[in-house]
Short mmCIF file of C-alpha atoms and ligand atoms in Angstrom, two decimals:
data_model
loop_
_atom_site.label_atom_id
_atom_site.label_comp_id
_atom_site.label_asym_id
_atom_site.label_seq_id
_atom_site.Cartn_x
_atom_site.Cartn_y
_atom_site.Cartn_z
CA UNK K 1 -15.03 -5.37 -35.37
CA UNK K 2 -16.60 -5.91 -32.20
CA UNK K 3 -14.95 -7.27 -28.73
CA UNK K 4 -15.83 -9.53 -26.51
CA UNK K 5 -15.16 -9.55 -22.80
CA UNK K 6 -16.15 -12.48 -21.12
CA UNK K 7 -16.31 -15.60 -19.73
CA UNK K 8 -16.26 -19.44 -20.99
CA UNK K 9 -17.06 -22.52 -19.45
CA UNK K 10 -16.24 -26.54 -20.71
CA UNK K 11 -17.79 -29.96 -19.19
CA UNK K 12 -16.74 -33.28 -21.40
CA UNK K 13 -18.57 -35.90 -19.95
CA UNK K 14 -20.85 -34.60 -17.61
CA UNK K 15 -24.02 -37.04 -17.52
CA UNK K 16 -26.33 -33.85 -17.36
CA UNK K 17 -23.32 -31.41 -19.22
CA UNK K 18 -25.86 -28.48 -20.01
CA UNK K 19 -27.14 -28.12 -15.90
CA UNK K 20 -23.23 -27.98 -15.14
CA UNK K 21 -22.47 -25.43 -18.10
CA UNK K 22 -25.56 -23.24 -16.57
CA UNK K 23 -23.80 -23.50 -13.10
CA UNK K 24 -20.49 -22.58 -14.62
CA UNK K 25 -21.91 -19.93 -16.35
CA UNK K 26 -24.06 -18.82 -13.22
CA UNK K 27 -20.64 -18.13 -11.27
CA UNK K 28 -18.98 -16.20 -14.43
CA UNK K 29 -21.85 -13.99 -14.96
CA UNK K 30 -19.88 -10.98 -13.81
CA UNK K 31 -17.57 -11.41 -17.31
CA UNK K 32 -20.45 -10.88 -19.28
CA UNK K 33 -24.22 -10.12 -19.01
CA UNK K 34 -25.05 -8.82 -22.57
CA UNK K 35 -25.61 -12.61 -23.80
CA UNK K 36 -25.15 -16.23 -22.47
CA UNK K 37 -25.22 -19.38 -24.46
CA UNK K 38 -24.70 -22.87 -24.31
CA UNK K 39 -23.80 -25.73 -26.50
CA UNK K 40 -24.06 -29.16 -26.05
CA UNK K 41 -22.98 -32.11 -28.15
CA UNK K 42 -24.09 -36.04 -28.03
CA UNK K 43 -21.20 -36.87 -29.94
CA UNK K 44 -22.79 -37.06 -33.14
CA UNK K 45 -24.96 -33.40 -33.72
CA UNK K 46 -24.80 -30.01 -31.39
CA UNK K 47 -27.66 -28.14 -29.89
CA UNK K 48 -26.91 -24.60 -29.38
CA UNK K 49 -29.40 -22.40 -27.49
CA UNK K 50 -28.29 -18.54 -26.74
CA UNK K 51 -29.84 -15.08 -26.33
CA UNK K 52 -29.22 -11.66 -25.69
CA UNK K 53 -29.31 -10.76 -21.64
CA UNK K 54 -28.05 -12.70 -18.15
CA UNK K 55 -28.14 -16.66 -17.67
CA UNK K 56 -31.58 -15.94 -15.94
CA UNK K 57 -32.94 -14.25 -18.82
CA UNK K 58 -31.79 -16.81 -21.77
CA UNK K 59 -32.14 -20.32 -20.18
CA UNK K 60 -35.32 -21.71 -18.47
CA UNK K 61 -35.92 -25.13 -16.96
CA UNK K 62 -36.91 -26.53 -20.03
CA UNK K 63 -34.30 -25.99 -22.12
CA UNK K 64 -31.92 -27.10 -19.87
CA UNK K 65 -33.16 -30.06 -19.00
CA UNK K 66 -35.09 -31.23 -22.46
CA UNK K 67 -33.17 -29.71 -24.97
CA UNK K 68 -29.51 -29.32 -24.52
CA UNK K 69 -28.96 -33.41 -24.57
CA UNK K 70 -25.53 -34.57 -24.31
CA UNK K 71 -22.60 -34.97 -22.07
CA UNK K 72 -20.35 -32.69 -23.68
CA UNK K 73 -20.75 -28.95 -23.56
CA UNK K 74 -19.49 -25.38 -23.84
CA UNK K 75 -21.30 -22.27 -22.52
CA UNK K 76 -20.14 -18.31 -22.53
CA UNK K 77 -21.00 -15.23 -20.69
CA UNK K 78 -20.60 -11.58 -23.07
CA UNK K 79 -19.88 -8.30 -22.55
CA UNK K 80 -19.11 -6.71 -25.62
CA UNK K 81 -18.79 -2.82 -26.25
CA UNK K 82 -21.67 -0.95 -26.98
CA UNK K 83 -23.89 -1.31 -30.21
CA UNK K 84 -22.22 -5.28 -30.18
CA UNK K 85 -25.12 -6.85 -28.48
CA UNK K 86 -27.06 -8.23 -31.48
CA UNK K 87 -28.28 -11.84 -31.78
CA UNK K 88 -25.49 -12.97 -34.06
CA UNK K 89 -22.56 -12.31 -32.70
CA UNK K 90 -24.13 -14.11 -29.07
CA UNK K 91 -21.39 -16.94 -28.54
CA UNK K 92 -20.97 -20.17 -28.83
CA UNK K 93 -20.46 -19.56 -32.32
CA UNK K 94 -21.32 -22.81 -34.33
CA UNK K 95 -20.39 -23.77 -37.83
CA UNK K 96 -20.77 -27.41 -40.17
CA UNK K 97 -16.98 -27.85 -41.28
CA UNK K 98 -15.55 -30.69 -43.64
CA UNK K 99 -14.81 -32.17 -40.19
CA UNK K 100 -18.11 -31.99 -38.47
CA UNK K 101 -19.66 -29.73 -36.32
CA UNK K 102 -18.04 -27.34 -34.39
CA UNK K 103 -18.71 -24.50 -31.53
CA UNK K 104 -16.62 -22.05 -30.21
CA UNK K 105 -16.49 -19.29 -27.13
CA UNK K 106 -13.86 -16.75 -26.72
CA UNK K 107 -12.66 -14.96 -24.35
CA UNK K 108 -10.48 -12.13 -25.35
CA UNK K 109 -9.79 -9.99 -28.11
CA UNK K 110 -8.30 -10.66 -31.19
CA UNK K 111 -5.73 -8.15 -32.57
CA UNK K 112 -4.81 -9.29 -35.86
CA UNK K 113 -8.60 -10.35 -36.64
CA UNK K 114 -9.65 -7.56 -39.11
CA UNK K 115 -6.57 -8.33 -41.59
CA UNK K 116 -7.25 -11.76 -41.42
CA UNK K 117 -10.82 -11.52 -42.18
CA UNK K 118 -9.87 -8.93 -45.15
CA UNK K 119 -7.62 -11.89 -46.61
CA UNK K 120 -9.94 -14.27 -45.40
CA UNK K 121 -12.78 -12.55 -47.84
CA UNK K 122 -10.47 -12.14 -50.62
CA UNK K 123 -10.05 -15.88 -50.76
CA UNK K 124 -14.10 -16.22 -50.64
CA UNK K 125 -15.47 -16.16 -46.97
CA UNK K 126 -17.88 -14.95 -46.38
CA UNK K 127 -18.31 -13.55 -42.43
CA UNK K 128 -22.07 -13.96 -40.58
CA UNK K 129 -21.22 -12.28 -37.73
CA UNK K 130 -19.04 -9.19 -36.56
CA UNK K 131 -17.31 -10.89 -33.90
CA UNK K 132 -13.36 -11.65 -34.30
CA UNK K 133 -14.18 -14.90 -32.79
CA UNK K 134 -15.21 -16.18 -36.09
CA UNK K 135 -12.20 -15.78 -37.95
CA UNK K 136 -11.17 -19.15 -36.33
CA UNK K 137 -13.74 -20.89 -37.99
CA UNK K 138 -12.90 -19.80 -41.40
CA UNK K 139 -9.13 -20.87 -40.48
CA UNK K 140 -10.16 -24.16 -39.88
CA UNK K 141 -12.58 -24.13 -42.63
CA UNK K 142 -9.61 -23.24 -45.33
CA UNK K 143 -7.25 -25.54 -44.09
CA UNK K 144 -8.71 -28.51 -45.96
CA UNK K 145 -8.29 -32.11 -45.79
CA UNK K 146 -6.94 -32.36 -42.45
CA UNK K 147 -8.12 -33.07 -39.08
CA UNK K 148 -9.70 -31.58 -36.89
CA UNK K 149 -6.65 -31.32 -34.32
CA UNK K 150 -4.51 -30.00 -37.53
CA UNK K 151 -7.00 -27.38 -38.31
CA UNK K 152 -7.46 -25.87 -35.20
CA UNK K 153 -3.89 -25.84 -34.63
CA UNK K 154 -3.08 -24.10 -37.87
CA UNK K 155 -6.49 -21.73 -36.88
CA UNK K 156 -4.50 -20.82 -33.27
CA UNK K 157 -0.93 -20.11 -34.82
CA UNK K 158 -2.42 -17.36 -37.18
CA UNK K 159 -4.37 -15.42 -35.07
CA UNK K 160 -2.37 -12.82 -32.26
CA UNK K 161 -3.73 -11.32 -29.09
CA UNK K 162 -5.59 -12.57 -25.92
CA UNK K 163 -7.81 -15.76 -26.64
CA UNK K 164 -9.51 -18.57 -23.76
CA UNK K 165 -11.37 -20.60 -25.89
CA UNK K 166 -13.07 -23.65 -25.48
CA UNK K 167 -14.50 -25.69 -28.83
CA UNK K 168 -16.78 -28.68 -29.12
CA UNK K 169 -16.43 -31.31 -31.65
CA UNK K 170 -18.35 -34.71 -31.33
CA UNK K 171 -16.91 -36.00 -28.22
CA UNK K 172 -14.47 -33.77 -27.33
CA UNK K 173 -14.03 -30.23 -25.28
CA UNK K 174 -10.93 -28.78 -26.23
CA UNK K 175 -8.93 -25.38 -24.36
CA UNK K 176 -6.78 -23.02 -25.85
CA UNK K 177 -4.64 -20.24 -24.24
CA UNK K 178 -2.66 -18.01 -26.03
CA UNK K 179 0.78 -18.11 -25.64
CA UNK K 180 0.68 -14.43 -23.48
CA UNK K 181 -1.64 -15.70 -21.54
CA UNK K 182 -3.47 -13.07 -20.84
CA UNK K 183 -7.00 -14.44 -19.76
CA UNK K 184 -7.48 -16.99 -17.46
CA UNK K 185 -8.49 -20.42 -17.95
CA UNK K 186 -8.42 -23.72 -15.36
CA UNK K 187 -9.13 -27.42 -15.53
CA UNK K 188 -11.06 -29.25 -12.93
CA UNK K 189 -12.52 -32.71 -12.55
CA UNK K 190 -15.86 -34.01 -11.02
CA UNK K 191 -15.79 -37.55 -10.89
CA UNK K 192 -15.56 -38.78 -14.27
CA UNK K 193 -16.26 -35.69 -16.04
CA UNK K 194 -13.61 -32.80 -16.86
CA UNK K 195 -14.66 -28.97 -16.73
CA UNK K 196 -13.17 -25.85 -18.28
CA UNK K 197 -13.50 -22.53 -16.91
CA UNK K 198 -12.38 -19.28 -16.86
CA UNK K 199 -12.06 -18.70 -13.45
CA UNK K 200 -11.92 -21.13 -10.43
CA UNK K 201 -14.85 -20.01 -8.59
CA UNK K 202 -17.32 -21.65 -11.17
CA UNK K 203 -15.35 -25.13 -10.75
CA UNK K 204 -16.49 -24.22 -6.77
CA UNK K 205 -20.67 -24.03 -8.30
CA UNK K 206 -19.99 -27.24 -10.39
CA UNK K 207 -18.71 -28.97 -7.32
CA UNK K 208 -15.63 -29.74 -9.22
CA UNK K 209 -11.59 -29.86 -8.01
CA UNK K 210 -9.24 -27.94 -9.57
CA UNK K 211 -6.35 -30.02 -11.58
CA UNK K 212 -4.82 -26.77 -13.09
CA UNK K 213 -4.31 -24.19 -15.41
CA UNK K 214 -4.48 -24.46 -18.88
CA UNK K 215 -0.41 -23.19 -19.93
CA UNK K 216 -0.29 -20.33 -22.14
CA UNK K 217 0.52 -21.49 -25.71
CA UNK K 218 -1.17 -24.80 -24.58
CA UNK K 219 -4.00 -26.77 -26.31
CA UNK K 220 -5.70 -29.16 -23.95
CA UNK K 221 -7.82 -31.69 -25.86
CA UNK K 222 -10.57 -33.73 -23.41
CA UNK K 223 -11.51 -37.01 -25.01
CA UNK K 224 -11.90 -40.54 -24.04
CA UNK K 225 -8.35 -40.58 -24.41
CA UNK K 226 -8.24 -38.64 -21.31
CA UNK K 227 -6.52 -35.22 -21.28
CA UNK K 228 -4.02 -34.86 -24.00
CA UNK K 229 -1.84 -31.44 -23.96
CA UNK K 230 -0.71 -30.08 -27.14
CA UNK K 231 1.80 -27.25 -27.41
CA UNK K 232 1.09 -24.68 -29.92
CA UNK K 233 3.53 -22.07 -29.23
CA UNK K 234 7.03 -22.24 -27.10
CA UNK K 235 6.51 -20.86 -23.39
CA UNK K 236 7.32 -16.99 -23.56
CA UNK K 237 7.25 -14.04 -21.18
CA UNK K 238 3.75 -14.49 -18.98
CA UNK K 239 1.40 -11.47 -20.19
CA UNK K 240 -1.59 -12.58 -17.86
CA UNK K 241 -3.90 -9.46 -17.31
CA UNK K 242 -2.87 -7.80 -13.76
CA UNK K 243 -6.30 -6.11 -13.97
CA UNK K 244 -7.51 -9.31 -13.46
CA UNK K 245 -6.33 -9.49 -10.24
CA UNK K 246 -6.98 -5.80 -9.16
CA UNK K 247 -10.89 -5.75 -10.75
CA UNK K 248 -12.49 -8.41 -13.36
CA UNK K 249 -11.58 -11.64 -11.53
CA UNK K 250 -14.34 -12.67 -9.00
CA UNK K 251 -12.27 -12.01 -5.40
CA UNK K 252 -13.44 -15.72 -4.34
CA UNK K 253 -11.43 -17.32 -7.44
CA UNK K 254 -7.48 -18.72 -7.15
CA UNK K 255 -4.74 -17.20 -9.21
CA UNK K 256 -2.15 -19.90 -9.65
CA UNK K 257 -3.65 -21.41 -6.34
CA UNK K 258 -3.95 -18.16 -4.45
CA UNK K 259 -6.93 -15.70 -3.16
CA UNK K 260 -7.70 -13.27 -5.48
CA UNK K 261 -9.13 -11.54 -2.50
CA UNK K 262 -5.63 -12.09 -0.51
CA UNK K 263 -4.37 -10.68 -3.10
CA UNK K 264 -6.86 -7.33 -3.28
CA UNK K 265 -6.07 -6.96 0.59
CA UNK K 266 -2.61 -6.84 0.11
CA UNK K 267 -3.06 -4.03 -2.54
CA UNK K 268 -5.02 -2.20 -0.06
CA UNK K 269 -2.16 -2.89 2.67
CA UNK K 270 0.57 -1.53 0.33
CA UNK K 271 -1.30 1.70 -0.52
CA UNK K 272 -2.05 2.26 3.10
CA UNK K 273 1.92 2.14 3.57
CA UNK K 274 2.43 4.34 0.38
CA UNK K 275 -0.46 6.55 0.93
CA UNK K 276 -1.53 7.55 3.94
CA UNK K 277 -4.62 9.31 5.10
CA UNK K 278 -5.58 11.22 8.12
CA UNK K 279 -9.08 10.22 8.73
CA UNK K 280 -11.98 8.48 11.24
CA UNK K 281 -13.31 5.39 8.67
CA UNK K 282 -12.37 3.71 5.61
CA UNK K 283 -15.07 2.64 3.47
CA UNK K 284 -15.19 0.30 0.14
CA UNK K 285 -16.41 1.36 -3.00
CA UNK K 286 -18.80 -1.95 -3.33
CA UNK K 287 -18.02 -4.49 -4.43
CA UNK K 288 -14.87 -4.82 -6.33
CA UNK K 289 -13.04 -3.20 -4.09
CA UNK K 290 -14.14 -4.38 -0.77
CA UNK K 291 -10.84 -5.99 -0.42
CA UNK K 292 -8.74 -3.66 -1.05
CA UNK K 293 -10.36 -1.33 1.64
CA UNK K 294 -10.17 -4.06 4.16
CA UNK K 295 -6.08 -4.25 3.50
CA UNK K 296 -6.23 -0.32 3.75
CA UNK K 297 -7.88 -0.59 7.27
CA UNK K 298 -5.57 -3.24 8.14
CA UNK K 299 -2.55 -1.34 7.71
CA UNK K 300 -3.53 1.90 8.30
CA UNK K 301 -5.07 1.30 12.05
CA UNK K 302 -8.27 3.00 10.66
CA UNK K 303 -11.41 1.44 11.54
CA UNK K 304 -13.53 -0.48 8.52
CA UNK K 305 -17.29 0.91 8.16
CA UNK K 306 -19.69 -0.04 5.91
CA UNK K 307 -20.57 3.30 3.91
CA UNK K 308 -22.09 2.79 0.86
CA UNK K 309 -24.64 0.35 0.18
CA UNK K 310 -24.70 -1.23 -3.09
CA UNK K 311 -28.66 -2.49 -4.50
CA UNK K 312 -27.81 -5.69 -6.48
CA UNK K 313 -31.20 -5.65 -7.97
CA UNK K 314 -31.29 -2.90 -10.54
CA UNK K 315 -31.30 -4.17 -13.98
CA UNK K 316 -32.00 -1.85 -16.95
CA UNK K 317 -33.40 1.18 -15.58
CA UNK K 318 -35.79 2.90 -18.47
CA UNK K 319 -36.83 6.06 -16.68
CA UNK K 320 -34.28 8.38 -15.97
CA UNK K 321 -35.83 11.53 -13.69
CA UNK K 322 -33.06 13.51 -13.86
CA UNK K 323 -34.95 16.53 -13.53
CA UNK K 324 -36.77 15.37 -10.46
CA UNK K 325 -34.09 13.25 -8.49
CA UNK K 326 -30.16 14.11 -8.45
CA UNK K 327 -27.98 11.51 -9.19
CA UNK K 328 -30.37 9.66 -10.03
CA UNK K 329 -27.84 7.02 -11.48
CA UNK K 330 -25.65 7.28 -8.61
CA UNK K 331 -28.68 6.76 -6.37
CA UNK K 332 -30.35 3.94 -7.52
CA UNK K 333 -27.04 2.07 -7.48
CA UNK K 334 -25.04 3.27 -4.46
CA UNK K 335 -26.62 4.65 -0.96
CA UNK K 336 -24.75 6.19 1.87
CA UNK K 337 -25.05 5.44 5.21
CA UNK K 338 -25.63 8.40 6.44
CA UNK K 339 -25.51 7.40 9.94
CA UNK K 340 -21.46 6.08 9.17
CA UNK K 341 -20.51 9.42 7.59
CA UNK K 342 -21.84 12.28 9.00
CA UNK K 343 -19.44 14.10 10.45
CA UNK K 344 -16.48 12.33 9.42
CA UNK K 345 -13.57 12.44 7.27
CA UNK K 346 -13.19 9.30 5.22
CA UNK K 347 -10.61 7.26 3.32
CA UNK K 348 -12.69 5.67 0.31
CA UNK K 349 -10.89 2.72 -1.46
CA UNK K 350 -11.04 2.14 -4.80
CA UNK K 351 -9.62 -0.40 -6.91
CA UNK K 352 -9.61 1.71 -10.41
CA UNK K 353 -10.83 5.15 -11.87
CA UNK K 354 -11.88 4.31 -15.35
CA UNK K 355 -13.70 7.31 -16.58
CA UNK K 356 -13.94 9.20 -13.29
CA UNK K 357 -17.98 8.83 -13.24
CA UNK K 358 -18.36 6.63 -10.41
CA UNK K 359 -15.73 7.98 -8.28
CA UNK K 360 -17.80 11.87 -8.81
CA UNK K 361 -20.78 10.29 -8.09
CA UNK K 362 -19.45 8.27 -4.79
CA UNK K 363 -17.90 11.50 -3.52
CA UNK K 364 -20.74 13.90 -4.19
CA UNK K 365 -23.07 11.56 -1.98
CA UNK K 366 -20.51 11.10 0.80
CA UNK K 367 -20.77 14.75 1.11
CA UNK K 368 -24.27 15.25 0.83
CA UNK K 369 -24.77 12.58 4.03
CA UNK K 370 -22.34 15.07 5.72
CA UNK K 371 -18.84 13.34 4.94
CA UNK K 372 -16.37 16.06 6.25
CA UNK K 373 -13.51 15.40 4.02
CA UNK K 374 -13.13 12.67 1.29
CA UNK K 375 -9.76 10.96 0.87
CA UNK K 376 -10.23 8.99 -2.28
CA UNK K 377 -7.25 6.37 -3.07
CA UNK K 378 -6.96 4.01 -5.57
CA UNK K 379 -5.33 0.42 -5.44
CA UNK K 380 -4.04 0.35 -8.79
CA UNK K 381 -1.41 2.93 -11.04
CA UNK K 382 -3.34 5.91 -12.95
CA UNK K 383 -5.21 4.02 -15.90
CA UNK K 384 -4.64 5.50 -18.92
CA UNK K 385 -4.17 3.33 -21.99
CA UNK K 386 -7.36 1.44 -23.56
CA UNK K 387 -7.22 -2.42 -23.08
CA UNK K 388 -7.24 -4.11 -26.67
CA UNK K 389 -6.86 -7.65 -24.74
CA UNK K 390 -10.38 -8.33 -23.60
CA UNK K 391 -11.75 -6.04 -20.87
CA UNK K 392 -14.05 -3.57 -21.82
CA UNK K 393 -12.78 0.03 -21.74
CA UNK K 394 -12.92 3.63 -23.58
CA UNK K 395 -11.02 5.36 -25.96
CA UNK K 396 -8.02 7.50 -24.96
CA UNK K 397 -10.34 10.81 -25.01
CA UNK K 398 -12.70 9.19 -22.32
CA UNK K 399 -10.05 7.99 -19.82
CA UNK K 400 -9.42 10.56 -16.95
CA UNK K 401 -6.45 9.42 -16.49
CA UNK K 402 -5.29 9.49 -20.02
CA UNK K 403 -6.80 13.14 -19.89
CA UNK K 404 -5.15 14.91 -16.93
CA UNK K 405 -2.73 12.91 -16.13
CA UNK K 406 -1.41 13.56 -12.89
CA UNK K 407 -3.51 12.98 -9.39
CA UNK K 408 -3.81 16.17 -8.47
CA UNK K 409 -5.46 17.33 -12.04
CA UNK K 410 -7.55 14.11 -11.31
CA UNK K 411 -8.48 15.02 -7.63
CA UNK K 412 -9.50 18.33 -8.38
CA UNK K 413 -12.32 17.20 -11.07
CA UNK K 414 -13.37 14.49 -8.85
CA UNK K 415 -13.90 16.80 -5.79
CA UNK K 416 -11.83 15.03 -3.25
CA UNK K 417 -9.76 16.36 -0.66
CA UNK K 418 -6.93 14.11 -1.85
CA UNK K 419 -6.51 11.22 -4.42
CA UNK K 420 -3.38 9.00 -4.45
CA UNK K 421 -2.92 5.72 -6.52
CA UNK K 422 -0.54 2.50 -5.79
CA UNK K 423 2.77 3.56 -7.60
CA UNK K 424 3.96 0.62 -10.26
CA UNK K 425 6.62 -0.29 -7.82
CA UNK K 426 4.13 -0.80 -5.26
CA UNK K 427 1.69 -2.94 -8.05
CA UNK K 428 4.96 -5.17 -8.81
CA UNK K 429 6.32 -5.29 -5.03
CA UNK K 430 2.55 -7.42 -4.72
CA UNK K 431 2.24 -8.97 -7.44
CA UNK K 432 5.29 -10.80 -6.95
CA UNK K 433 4.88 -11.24 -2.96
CA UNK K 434 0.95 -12.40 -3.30
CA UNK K 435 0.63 -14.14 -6.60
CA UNK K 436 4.39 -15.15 -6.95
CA UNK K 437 3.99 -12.92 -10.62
CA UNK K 438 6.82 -11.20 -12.19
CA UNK K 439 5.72 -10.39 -15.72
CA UNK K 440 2.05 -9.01 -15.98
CA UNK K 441 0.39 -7.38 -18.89
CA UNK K 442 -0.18 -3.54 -17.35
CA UNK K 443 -0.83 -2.07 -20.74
CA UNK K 444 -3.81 -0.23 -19.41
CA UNK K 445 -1.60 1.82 -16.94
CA UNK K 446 1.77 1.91 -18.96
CA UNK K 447 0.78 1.76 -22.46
CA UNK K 448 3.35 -0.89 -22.87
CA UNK K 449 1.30 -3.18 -25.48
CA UNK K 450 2.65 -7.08 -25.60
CA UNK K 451 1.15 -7.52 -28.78
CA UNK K 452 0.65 -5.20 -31.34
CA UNK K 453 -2.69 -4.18 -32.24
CA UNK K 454 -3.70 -4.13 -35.98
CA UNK K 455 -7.20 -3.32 -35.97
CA UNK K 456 -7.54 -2.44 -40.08
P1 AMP E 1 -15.51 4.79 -13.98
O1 AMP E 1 -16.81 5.24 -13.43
O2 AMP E 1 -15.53 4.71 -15.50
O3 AMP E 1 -14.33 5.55 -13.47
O4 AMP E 1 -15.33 3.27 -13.56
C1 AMP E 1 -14.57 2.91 -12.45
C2 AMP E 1 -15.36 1.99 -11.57
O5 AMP E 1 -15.85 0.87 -12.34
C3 AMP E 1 -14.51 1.41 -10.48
O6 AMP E 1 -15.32 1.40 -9.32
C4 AMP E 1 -14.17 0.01 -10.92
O7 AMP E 1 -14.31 -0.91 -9.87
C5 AMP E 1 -15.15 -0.31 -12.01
N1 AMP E 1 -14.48 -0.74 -13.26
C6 AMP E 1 -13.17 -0.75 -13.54
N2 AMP E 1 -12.93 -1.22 -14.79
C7 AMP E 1 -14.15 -1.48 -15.31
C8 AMP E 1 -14.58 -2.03 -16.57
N3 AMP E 1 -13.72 -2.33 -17.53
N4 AMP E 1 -15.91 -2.19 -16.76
C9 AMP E 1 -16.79 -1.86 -15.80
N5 AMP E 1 -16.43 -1.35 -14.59
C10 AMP E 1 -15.13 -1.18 -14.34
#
């Protein structure tokens, strides 16, 4: 069953709802660019228009403007794993139920979704897409003869894991957070309109204020009745993704009202204090950890340089000249500035080492523009455990740190003339300090799963 990382976007009574959904979506592209999609309701029928690629690629003037009518909408970003790209399984999934019509996005990952779809089947479902997201529907679907509040409630209490979802039904835009909370999602307000979002800095593109966050375990139901909450689930233990914070999350977004990218530097500070590196520069590995590297230079007393150029521009490559250029992959993306690291031995700041490839590749061009030595540290613990909560991430046998384990295993495959990560201690000392956070999902660096996962 396929995953879906990715991003998800409400407006309930926006006078020109799809233009606001393609903002939202605009600012949450970095959640998802295998497939956008939005759907819009006039309170009676929904239009749905989605495709395979980035916002750019799937929306054009037209259909913004002429064809998504209505002031209510929904829109989502994907990223799903490889192979999960196709047509059907491009969100917001949309269905005819007893109730009306209905469209869903998710973001997360369901973990009880396969079982439920084998009992689902048995009872006569029959599944058009492979995403867990659509499970939901046939929740809803089976619990006849209620509403629509009453079905989707009774949908949300079976199914376990990490879920942000917004649905559409006539008039209304309803949020859902499970009750771990492990992905994000906020409420704002423009004028007389309410938006949904998964992160704050598309509420910043829609020119909207943020009210708050959506509670884990909370159903928040936008209507002319204003905004009604709805508790599914009692409050538990917070499980909201730390990962977030160190990588997915755009760095100009609020956690709980504070900067992500406050939050990054302070990372960066604490490893500088644990981890210490006797060097000329510090450079960022662009862009997600730009942050971090500024907190390093802060604390450390080593100068910030700008090392490595990122090109924003590359789309799908289709001609791979390995033979002819080196690195070609590392190349295209990343280019050194040779002028900054000749010579010099340099602290580069990263904020995770997933499968080890981009670190190689960052290291092996440092040295070819003359880098003397290559400290390589890491604002986050070793990651070593798959994420089965919505971010997209390898098996055990592809994780380098699941692999060798220990830093100095890592260090010596990656070429680098030392590697140290921020100890757990150092993650929660943060955490707690930064984003006032005491309980974190950090599954992906303890193995300590909040859920269980039942994938068959
Ligand atoms: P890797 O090359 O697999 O080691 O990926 C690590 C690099 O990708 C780091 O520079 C991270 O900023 C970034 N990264 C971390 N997690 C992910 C993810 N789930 N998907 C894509 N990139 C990631």
């Amino acid at each position: 069953m396929l995953q879906d990382k990715c991003g998800v976007i409400g407006v309930w009574n926006g006078p020109d709802a799809a233009h606001l959904a393609y903002a939202g979506l605009y600012a949450i592209q970095h959640r998802g660019q295998e497939g956008a999609g939005i759907a819009v309701s006039d309170g009676d029928h929904i239009r749905l228009h989605k495709g395979q690629g980035k916002v750019v690629d799937v929306f054009d003037a037209d259909t913004v403007k002429n064809k998504l009518i209505g002031n209510y909408a929904i829109g989502h970003t994907r990223y799903s794993t490889a192979g999960g790209g196709a047509m059907r399984n491009v969100q917001p999934l949309h269905a005819h139920l007893a109730v009306g019509e209905v469209a869903i996005a998710h973001n997360g990952q369901l973990t009880n979704a396969a079982t439920l779809q084998q009992q689902l089947e048995e009872h006569g479902a029959i599944f058009q897409t492979s995403s867990d997201t659509e499970v939901v529907f046939h929740l809803m679907a089976t619990h006849a003869r209620t509403s629509f509040m009453d079905r989707l409630v009774h949908a949300v209490q079976q199914i376990q894991g990490a879920f942000s979802l917004v649905l559409l039904h006539r008039d209304q835009v309803v949020g859902v957070r499970d009750p771990n909370g492990f992905r994000p999602l906020c409420l704002g307000r423009k004028e007389d309109s309410y938006v949904l979002a998964s992160e704050t800095c598309a509420l910043d593109l829609m020119g909207a204020r943020f009210i708050r966050d959506v509670e884990p375990g909370e159903i928040v139901v936008i209507s002319r009745n204003g905004v009604v909450s709805h508790r599914f689930a009692p409050p538990q233990r917070s499980h909201f993704c730390v990962f977030e914070l160190i990588y997915f999350s755009r760095p100009d977004s609020l956690f709980q009202d504070r900067s992500i990218l406050e939050i990054r530097r302070a990372l960066g500070r604490k490893l500088a204090e644990e981890c210490p590196a006797q060097a000329d520069i510090v450079i960022n590995a662009p862009d997600s950890s730009n942050a971090a590297a500024l907190g390093y230079a802060d604390a450390s007393g080593i100068p910030y340089e700008l090392g490595l150029i990122r090109n924003h521009y590359i789309g799908r490559t289709f001609i791979e000249p390995s033979q002819s250029i080196r690195d070609w992959r590392a190349r295209i993306k990343y280019n050194p500035v040779r002028h900054v690291i000749e010579g010099r031995s340099v602290v580069l700041v990263d904020d995770s080492i997933v499968r080890g490839t981009t670190s190689r590749r960052l290291i092996r061009l440092l040295r070819e523009a003359g880098a003397r030595e290559v400290h390589l540290r890491i604002s986050s613990p070793i990651f070593a455990h798959p994420c089965y909560y919505g971010i997209d991430t390898p098996d055990y046998d592809q994780l380098i740190g699941h692999r060798l384990r220990t830093p100095d295993r890592i260090g010596d495959q990656l070429e680098t003339d030392s590697l140290h990560y921020l100890s757990h201690d150092g993650l929660r000392e943060v955490m707690q300090a930064t984003a006032n956070l005491t309980s974190y999902c950090d599954a992906c660096f303890t193995g300590n799963y909040p859920v269980p996962i039942k994938f068959s």
